[in-house]
Short mmCIF file of C-alpha atoms in Angstrom, two decimals:
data_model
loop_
_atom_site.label_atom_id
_atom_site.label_comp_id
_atom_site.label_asym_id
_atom_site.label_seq_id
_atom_site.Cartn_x
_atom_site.Cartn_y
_atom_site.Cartn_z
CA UNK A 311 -20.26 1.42 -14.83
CA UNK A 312 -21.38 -1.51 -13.12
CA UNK A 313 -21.33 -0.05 -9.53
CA UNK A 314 -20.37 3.75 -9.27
CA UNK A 315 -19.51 4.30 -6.29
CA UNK A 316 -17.35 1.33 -5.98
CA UNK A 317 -14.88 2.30 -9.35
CA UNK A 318 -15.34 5.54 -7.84
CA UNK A 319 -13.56 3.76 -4.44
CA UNK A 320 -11.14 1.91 -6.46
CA UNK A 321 -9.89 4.72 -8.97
CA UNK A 322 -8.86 6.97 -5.78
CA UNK A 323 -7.34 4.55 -3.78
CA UNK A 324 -5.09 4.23 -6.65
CA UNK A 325 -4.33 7.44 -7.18
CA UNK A 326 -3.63 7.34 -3.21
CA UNK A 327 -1.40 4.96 -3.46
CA UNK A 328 0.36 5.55 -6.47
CA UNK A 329 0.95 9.37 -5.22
CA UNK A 330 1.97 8.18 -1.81
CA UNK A 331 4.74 6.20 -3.92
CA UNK A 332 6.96 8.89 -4.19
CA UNK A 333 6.64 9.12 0.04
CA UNK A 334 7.13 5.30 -0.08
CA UNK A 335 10.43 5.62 -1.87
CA UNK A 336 11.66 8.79 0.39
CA UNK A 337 11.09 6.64 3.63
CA UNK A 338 12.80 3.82 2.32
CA UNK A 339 15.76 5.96 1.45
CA UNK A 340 15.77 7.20 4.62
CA UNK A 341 15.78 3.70 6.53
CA UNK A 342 18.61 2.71 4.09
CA UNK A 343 20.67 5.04 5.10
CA UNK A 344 20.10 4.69 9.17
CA UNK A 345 20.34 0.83 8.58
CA UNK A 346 24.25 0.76 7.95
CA UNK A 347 24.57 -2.88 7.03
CA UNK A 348 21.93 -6.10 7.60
CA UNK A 349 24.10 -7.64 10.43
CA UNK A 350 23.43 -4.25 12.96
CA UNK A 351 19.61 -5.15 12.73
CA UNK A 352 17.84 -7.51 14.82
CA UNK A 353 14.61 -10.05 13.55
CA UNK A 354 12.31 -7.40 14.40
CA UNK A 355 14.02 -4.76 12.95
CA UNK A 356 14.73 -6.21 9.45
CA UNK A 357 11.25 -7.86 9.22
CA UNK A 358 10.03 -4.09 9.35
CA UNK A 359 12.07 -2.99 6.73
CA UNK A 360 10.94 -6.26 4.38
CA UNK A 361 7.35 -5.35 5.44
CA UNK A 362 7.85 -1.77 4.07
CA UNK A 363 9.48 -3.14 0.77
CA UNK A 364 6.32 -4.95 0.24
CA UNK A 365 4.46 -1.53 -0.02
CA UNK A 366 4.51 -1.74 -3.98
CA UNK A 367 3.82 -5.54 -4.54
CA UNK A 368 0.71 -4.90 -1.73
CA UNK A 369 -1.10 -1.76 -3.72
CA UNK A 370 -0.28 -3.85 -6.85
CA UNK A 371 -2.00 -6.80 -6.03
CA UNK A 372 -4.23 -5.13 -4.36
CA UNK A 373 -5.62 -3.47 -7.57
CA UNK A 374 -5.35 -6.29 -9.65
CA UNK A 375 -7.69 -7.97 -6.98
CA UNK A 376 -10.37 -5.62 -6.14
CA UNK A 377 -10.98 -5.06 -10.70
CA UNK A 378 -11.45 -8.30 -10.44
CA UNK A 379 -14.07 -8.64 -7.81
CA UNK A 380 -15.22 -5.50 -8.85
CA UNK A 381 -15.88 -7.06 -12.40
CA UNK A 382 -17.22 -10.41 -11.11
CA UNK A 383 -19.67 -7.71 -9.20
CA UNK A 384 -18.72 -8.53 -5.62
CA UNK A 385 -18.22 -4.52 -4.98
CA UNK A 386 -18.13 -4.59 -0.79
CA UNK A 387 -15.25 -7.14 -1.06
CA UNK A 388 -13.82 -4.78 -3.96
CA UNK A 389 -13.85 -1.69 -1.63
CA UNK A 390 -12.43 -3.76 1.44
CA UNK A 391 -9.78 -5.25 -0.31
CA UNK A 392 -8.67 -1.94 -1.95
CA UNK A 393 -8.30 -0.41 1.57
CA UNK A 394 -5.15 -3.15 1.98
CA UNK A 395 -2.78 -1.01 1.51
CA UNK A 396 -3.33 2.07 3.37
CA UNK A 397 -1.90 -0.40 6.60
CA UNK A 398 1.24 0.63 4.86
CA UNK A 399 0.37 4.68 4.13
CA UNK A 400 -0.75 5.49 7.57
CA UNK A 401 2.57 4.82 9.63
CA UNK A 402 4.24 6.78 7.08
CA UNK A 403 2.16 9.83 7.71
CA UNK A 404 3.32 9.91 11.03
CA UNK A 405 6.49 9.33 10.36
CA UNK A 406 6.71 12.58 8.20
CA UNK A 407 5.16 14.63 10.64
#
């Protein structure tokens, strides 16, 4: 390993975030079903809802972006960009509670 604690960074986040999936598709669900149809929501509203629909695509990308910085050996921008998605995770924790 190149930096340890850094892949060490990286490799939980994504377990985080591929775990916190499975929440990620319950809320969404959920918001589905109190969102009868697109023309009852306002801008605000259904930008939210796109936002949260983004949660996959951001932890993807995410990934892909911090092994590569991570492999071009720029490990603090590695570890901050790997952090990206837990903007989505932590409103969902208290949305759960």
């Amino acid at each position: 390993m190149k930096h340890a604690p850094t892949a060490i960074l990286l490799i939980l986040m994504q377990i985080l975030f591929g775990l916190s999936t499975l929440l990620w598709a319950i809320y969404v669900l959920m918001t589905l079903l109190m969102a009868d149809q697109f023309g009852d929501l306002n801008a605000i509203e259904t930008a939210s809802m796109i936002m949260i629909w983004l949660f996959p695509i951001a932890s993807i990308g995410t990934a892909i972006i911090s092994w590569i910085l991570y492999h071009k050996r720029a490990f603090r921008k590695a570890g901050w960009i790997s952090i990206i998605p837990a903007l989505w995770i932590v409103p969902l924790f208290g949305f759960f509670e």
